[in-house]
Each structure stands twice: as structure tokens, then as C-alpha cells.
Amino acid sequence: MSEVRGYLLTIVGASFLVSLVCAFPQKKGIKRVVTLCCGLFLLLTLVRPILSFRFGDLSKYLDQYQMDDSVIHDALEAGQNESARLITEQTVEYILDKATALGASIHPEVTLASLGESYQYPYSVTISGHWTPQQKQELTIYISQTLGIPEERQLWSEDNS
């Protein structure tokens, strides 16, 4: 950033100097020569960074950019995995809390679905364990209305042990 600032200050200084030098000549012939020289000086000042640029360093900058991109991608993926884990855990916890309040003994497994690249939501649930028909009915309604998992995506499997 300081390099860009220095470059801009150089251009401003050169422009100021050129305007001062061009203001003094009075004769038309001398004024044309001075204006041409000042224009060339200003042009060289503007293109100096391009002339001094080392194109070998360009690959180093591009490699650094690609490395930064992969680090960002890895961090984003880790964040999405953590988000999926939290959504799954909280959904299971909500179902277990309601089942415990109703007196049912269950083990829910939640499956997530993705909407776009970054939004995940509870899509279906597989529930195993022991419950009464009344408990199953209340849990089915709770899961459907509170968690947004419709009855057709709720798989109930009663343990026979």
C-alpha cells in the first residue's frame, strides 16, 4: 500500500513541477519544446513502475494468491462442517427433550439437506426406540410443526428388545 502511495505522490509532484516549468517560457517556439519535454518527462514518470516491474515475481504473487484461496476454502469448509454438526446436535437435542417430556425412550438420527452452497437444514429423521401410539403421534406433530420435517420424512423403527 505504501508503494501505491509513493507512486501517486510521485505523479502529483511531477505534475506540479511540469505545470510550473510550462508556465515560464513566453516565446512560442521555446514553449513548444518545453511542453514536449515536460510531456515526455510526465510520460516516463507514469510508466516507470511498468518498466521496473520484475515479471519473475508475478508467479510468486500468483502462487501466494492461490495458497490464500485454498486456505480460505479450507476454512469455509471447516465452518460448514461445524455448522452441520451443530444443527444436527441441536435438532437431536430438541427431539430428545420433547420425547423425555412425553416419557418416550428414543434415539433420533437427523439427516441434513443443503439449500445452495452454505445453508443446511434438517431434512429427515430416523427414530428408533420405545414409545406408545400417543407419544409417537405427539412427537410426529412436534417434529413436523417445530422442526419442519414432515411426517413422510420421519422414519419410525420400534426396538423389539
Coordinates of N, CA, C and O in Angstrom, one line a residue, residues 53 110 155:
F53 N 9.1 -3.2 -13.4 CA 8.4 -4.4 -12.8 C 9.2 -5.7 -13.2 O 9.6 -5.9 -14.3
V110 N -30.7 -37.5 12.7 CA -31.1 -36.5 11.8 C -30.2 -36.4 10.5 O -29.0 -36.6 10.6
L155 N -39.0 -41.5 9.8 CA -39.0 -43.0 9.7 C -38.9 -43.5 11.2 O -37.9 -43.2 11.9

